[in-house]
Amino acid sequence: VAPGYLRFASFCYTASVAGSAAMVLSTQTLLLAVGVVGSNVQQASIMAGAFNWVMKDFVEQLGGVLFASQMGETRSFDADPKRWRMVAAMAMDGATLLEILSPLFYSSLVLPVASVANIGKNIGFLTASASRAALHQSVAITGNLGDVTAKAGSQSIVAGLIGTSVGIGLSTLLAHDTYNFAMGFCVLTVIHQGCNYISLQS
């Protein structure tokens, strides 16, 4: 691999841990907001919340497909993968913050807000995947792109598991409070954005 690979992979890993932890916080607040979980949730509310959750995911996938079809024509991901990797990180963090703040909206607005957040997440995932291919190609210098990509996938899975554990711990520590979650998210997003930026400098 290229000389900067270790630094690149290390900071990507740390960014993934922080991003995964933030997603745990956002998922919990969103589940509370749509009525899927909670101490005083009635059976009918659970069903309505579950339906809303499915609709939100449908809108997310549709938005992602439309975005990918538009971006595929421009070939921008290959021209400037570093910039698009940062755009992906910002889209993910913006969408995650919107989910964390969803309980503060009127109940009639929670589903539209969650849908917009999910579209942002899907765009972030697609953009990260597209730009990641070019970044992996730049560090795979002996025709070993498949191996580098496989290792990056393994590193991402481990980072996701650790990040999920950190998020669960933070959730308990922050007393399941939306404002506390927002403050915790701010710390995690600084780590996420900073580590992404440093990794791209490598």
mmCIF file of C-alpha atoms in Angstrom:
data_model
loop_
_atom_site.group_PDB
_atom_site.id
_atom_site.type_symbol
_atom_site.label_atom_id
_atom_site.label_comp_id
_atom_site.label_asym_id
_atom_site.label_seq_id
_atom_site.Cartn_x
_atom_site.Cartn_y
_atom_site.Cartn_z
ATOM 1 C CA VAL A 1 0.000 0.000 0.000
ATOM 2 C CA ALA A 2 0.973 3.661 -0.293
ATOM 3 C CA PRO A 3 3.088 5.150 2.539
ATOM 4 C CA GLY A 4 0.191 7.172 4.022
ATOM 5 C CA TYR A 5 -2.114 4.160 4.328
ATOM 6 C CA LEU A 6 -1.714 3.541 8.069
ATOM 7 C CA ARG A 7 -2.556 7.144 8.940
ATOM 8 C CA PHE A 8 -5.423 7.159 6.447
ATOM 9 C CA ALA A 9 -6.911 3.898 7.763
ATOM 10 C CA SER A 10 -6.458 4.833 11.435
ATOM 11 C CA PHE A 11 -8.295 8.121 11.140
ATOM 12 C CA CYS A 12 -11.008 6.572 8.937
ATOM 13 C CA TYR A 13 -11.493 3.964 11.662
ATOM 14 C CA THR A 14 -11.794 6.582 14.423
ATOM 15 C CA ALA A 15 -14.226 8.608 12.315
ATOM 16 C CA SER A 16 -16.365 5.497 11.821
ATOM 17 C CA VAL A 17 -16.467 4.813 15.568
ATOM 18 C CA ALA A 18 -17.659 8.372 16.253
ATOM 19 C CA GLY A 19 -20.202 8.247 13.411
ATOM 20 C CA SER A 20 -21.640 4.940 14.589
ATOM 21 C CA ALA A 21 -21.956 6.201 18.166
ATOM 22 C CA ALA A 22 -23.813 9.292 16.938
ATOM 23 C CA MET A 23 -26.203 7.118 14.930
ATOM 24 C CA VAL A 24 -27.155 5.172 18.054
ATOM 25 C CA LEU A 25 -28.165 8.437 19.717
ATOM 26 C CA SER A 26 -30.133 9.567 16.661
ATOM 27 C CA THR A 27 -31.908 6.236 16.233
ATOM 28 C CA GLN A 28 -33.035 6.223 19.850
ATOM 29 C CA THR A 29 -34.465 9.743 19.693
ATOM 30 C CA LEU A 30 -36.147 9.017 16.373
ATOM 31 C CA LEU A 31 -37.773 5.831 17.691
ATOM 32 C CA LEU A 32 -39.133 7.833 20.618
ATOM 33 C CA ALA A 33 -40.360 10.592 18.318
ATOM 34 C CA VAL A 34 -42.280 8.295 15.940
ATOM 35 C CA GLY A 35 -43.780 6.302 18.805
ATOM 36 C CA VAL A 36 -42.127 2.943 18.246
ATOM 37 C CA VAL A 37 -40.653 2.781 21.762
ATOM 38 C CA GLY A 38 -41.399 4.486 25.052
ATOM 39 C CA SER A 39 -42.750 3.751 28.501
ATOM 40 C CA ASN A 40 -46.270 5.070 27.824
ATOM 41 C CA VAL A 41 -46.754 3.912 24.246
ATOM 42 C CA GLN A 42 -50.083 2.203 23.470
ATOM 43 C CA GLN A 43 -50.375 -0.777 21.092
ATOM 44 C CA ALA A 44 -51.985 1.370 18.370
ATOM 45 C CA SER A 45 -49.176 3.892 18.671
ATOM 46 C CA ILE A 46 -46.619 1.143 18.217
ATOM 47 C CA MET A 47 -48.296 0.041 14.971
ATOM 48 C CA ALA A 48 -48.554 3.625 13.700
ATOM 49 C CA GLY A 49 -44.935 4.249 14.624
ATOM 50 C CA ALA A 50 -43.797 1.088 12.872
ATOM 51 C CA PHE A 51 -45.716 2.084 9.730
ATOM 52 C CA ASN A 52 -44.137 5.544 9.841
ATOM 53 C CA TRP A 53 -40.713 3.922 10.187
ATOM 54 C CA VAL A 54 -41.306 1.827 7.055
ATOM 55 C CA MET A 55 -42.529 4.865 5.094
ATOM 56 C CA LYS A 56 -39.488 6.848 6.192
ATOM 57 C CA ASP A 57 -37.175 4.109 4.897
ATOM 58 C CA PHE A 58 -39.072 3.949 1.582
ATOM 59 C CA VAL A 59 -38.619 7.697 1.062
ATOM 60 C CA GLU A 60 -34.920 7.349 1.965
ATOM 61 C CA GLN A 61 -34.309 4.703 -0.680
ATOM 62 C CA LEU A 62 -36.216 6.599 -3.348
ATOM 63 C CA GLY A 63 -34.261 9.786 -2.609
ATOM 64 C CA GLY A 64 -30.979 7.895 -2.751
ATOM 65 C CA VAL A 65 -31.801 6.378 -6.137
ATOM 66 C CA LEU A 66 -32.692 9.800 -7.591
ATOM 67 C CA PHE A 67 -29.475 11.317 -6.232
ATOM 68 C CA ALA A 68 -27.317 8.480 -7.575
ATOM 69 C CA SER A 69 -28.916 8.720 -11.021
ATOM 70 C CA GLN A 70 -28.171 12.456 -11.196
ATOM 71 C CA MET A 71 -24.605 12.194 -9.898
ATOM 72 C CA GLY A 72 -23.762 9.242 -12.120
ATOM 73 C CA GLU A 73 -24.053 11.482 -15.165
ATOM 74 C CA THR A 74 -21.562 14.057 -13.855
ATOM 75 C CA ARG A 75 -18.666 11.698 -12.959
ATOM 76 C CA SER A 76 -17.845 14.092 -10.109
ATOM 77 C CA PHE A 77 -16.970 11.324 -7.661
ATOM 78 C CA ASP A 78 -13.955 10.269 -9.731
ATOM 79 C CA ALA A 79 -12.820 13.829 -10.432
ATOM 80 C CA ASP A 80 -12.594 14.950 -6.788
ATOM 81 C CA PRO A 81 -13.102 12.033 -4.368
ATOM 82 C CA LYS A 82 -11.659 13.862 -1.332
ATOM 83 C CA ARG A 83 -14.163 16.690 -1.599
ATOM 84 C CA TRP A 84 -17.051 14.261 -2.051
ATOM 85 C CA ARG A 85 -15.889 12.205 0.952
ATOM 86 C CA MET A 86 -16.141 15.347 3.096
ATOM 87 C CA VAL A 87 -19.549 16.137 1.566
ATOM 88 C CA ALA A 88 -20.641 12.620 2.526
ATOM 89 C CA ALA A 89 -19.475 13.102 6.123
ATOM 90 C CA MET A 90 -21.297 16.437 6.377
ATOM 91 C CA ALA A 91 -24.485 14.958 4.896
ATOM 92 C CA MET A 92 -24.369 12.100 7.394
ATOM 93 C CA ASP A 93 -23.790 14.370 10.373
ATOM 94 C CA GLY A 94 -26.438 16.863 9.265
ATOM 95 C CA ALA A 95 -28.991 14.083 8.843
ATOM 96 C CA THR A 96 -28.042 12.554 12.193
ATOM 97 C CA LEU A 97 -28.482 15.902 13.946
ATOM 98 C CA LEU A 98 -31.894 16.324 12.323
ATOM 99 C CA GLU A 99 -32.932 12.923 13.688
ATOM 100 C CA ILE A 100 -31.671 13.799 17.167
ATOM 101 C CA LEU A 101 -33.714 17.010 17.113
ATOM 102 C CA SER A 102 -36.858 15.293 15.746
ATOM 103 C CA PRO A 103 -38.573 14.975 19.172
ATOM 104 C CA LEU A 104 -38.567 18.790 19.382
ATOM 105 C CA PHE A 105 -40.829 19.099 16.325
ATOM 106 C CA TYR A 106 -44.624 18.903 16.381
ATOM 107 C CA SER A 107 -45.755 15.290 16.117
ATOM 108 C CA SER A 108 -47.268 15.954 12.679
ATOM 109 C CA LEU A 109 -43.843 17.035 11.395
ATOM 110 C CA VAL A 110 -41.800 14.161 12.798
ATOM 111 C CA LEU A 111 -42.304 11.858 9.795
ATOM 112 C CA PRO A 112 -41.422 14.515 7.167
ATOM 113 C CA VAL A 113 -38.368 15.550 9.214
ATOM 114 C CA ALA A 114 -37.313 11.908 9.619
ATOM 115 C CA SER A 115 -37.775 11.328 5.891
ATOM 116 C CA VAL A 116 -35.595 14.322 5.007
ATOM 117 C CA ALA A 117 -32.972 13.094 7.474
ATOM 118 C CA ASN A 118 -33.055 9.620 5.946
ATOM 119 C CA ILE A 119 -32.635 11.022 2.443
ATOM 120 C CA GLY A 120 -29.595 12.908 3.732
ATOM 121 C CA LYS A 121 -28.190 9.722 5.257
ATOM 122 C CA ASN A 122 -28.726 7.752 2.063
ATOM 123 C CA ILE A 123 -27.031 10.476 0.025
ATOM 124 C CA GLY A 124 -24.177 10.412 2.531
ATOM 125 C CA PHE A 125 -23.828 6.613 2.289
ATOM 126 C CA LEU A 126 -23.919 6.632 -1.515
ATOM 127 C CA THR A 127 -21.453 9.518 -1.760
ATOM 128 C CA ALA A 128 -19.073 7.887 0.734
ATOM 129 C CA SER A 129 -19.195 4.577 -1.154
ATOM 130 C CA ALA A 130 -18.582 6.232 -4.507
ATOM 131 C CA SER A 131 -15.680 8.378 -3.302
ATOM 132 C CA ARG A 132 -14.203 5.536 -1.222
ATOM 133 C CA ALA A 133 -13.518 3.518 -4.378
ATOM 134 C CA ALA A 134 -11.211 6.204 -5.781
ATOM 135 C CA LEU A 135 -9.516 6.668 -2.392
ATOM 136 C CA HIS A 136 -8.845 2.950 -2.070
ATOM 137 C CA GLN A 137 -7.432 2.907 -5.561
ATOM 138 C CA SER A 138 -4.951 5.633 -4.591
ATOM 139 C CA VAL A 139 -3.540 3.546 -1.705
ATOM 140 C CA ALA A 140 -3.586 0.185 -3.522
ATOM 141 C CA ILE A 141 -0.333 0.485 -5.461
ATOM 142 C CA THR A 142 0.343 -3.140 -6.400
ATOM 143 C CA GLY A 143 -2.922 -4.055 -8.123
ATOM 144 C CA ASN A 144 -4.480 -5.065 -4.799
ATOM 145 C CA LEU A 145 -7.614 -2.899 -4.847
ATOM 146 C CA GLY A 146 -9.850 -5.825 -3.906
ATOM 147 C CA ASP A 147 -7.707 -6.661 -0.887
ATOM 148 C CA VAL A 148 -7.587 -3.033 0.304
ATOM 149 C CA THR A 149 -11.372 -2.752 -0.117
ATOM 150 C CA ALA A 150 -11.972 -5.998 1.788
ATOM 151 C CA LYS A 151 -9.725 -4.876 4.654
ATOM 152 C CA ALA A 152 -11.444 -1.484 4.751
ATOM 153 C CA GLY A 153 -14.805 -3.269 4.974
ATOM 154 C CA SER A 154 -13.577 -5.362 7.907
ATOM 155 C CA GLN A 155 -12.190 -2.292 9.658
ATOM 156 C CA SER A 156 -15.498 -0.503 9.128
ATOM 157 C CA ILE A 157 -17.478 -3.390 10.635
ATOM 158 C CA VAL A 158 -15.287 -3.468 13.759
ATOM 159 C CA ALA A 159 -15.508 0.325 14.055
ATOM 160 C CA GLY A 160 -19.299 0.069 13.747
ATOM 161 C CA LEU A 161 -19.494 -2.509 16.529
ATOM 162 C CA ILE A 162 -17.317 -0.438 18.838
ATOM 163 C CA GLY A 163 -19.191 2.739 17.911
ATOM 164 C CA THR A 164 -22.518 1.072 18.660
ATOM 165 C CA SER A 165 -21.240 0.036 22.084
ATOM 166 C CA VAL A 166 -19.968 3.559 22.750
ATOM 167 C CA GLY A 167 -23.330 4.976 21.629
ATOM 168 C CA ILE A 168 -25.262 2.671 23.963
ATOM 169 C CA GLY A 169 -23.013 3.683 26.843
ATOM 170 C CA LEU A 170 -23.398 7.368 26.011
ATOM 171 C CA SER A 171 -27.156 6.977 25.702
ATOM 172 C CA THR A 172 -27.341 5.727 29.281
ATOM 173 C CA LEU A 173 -24.844 8.305 30.524
ATOM 174 C CA LEU A 174 -26.784 11.144 28.879
ATOM 175 C CA ALA A 175 -30.016 10.027 30.591
ATOM 176 C CA HIS A 176 -31.910 9.550 27.301
ATOM 177 C CA ASP A 177 -32.475 13.328 27.071
ATOM 178 C CA THR A 178 -32.738 15.049 23.668
ATOM 179 C CA TYR A 179 -30.719 18.103 24.708
ATOM 180 C CA ASN A 180 -28.003 15.927 26.236
ATOM 181 C CA PHE A 181 -27.978 13.809 23.089
ATOM 182 C CA ALA A 182 -27.528 16.957 20.985
ATOM 183 C CA MET A 183 -24.544 17.999 23.095
ATOM 184 C CA GLY A 184 -23.063 14.491 22.879
ATOM 185 C CA PHE A 185 -23.600 14.566 19.132
ATOM 186 C CA CYS A 186 -21.661 17.841 18.859
ATOM 187 C CA VAL A 187 -18.618 16.212 20.456
ATOM 188 C CA LEU A 188 -18.925 13.114 18.266
ATOM 189 C CA THR A 189 -19.332 15.122 15.066
ATOM 190 C CA VAL A 190 -16.192 17.163 15.776
ATOM 191 C CA ILE A 191 -14.298 13.865 16.102
ATOM 192 C CA HIS A 192 -16.004 12.460 12.986
ATOM 193 C CA GLN A 193 -15.330 15.489 10.775
ATOM 194 C CA GLY A 194 -11.818 16.072 12.115
ATOM 195 C CA CYS A 195 -10.731 12.470 11.616
ATOM 196 C CA ASN A 196 -12.195 12.385 8.107
ATOM 197 C CA TYR A 197 -10.301 15.532 7.196
ATOM 198 C CA ILE A 198 -7.001 14.239 8.607
ATOM 199 C CA SER A 199 -7.426 10.877 6.874
ATOM 200 C CA LEU A 200 -7.926 12.599 3.526
ATOM 201 C CA GLN A 201 -4.754 14.612 4.017
ATOM 202 C CA SER A 202 -2.896 11.287 4.052
#
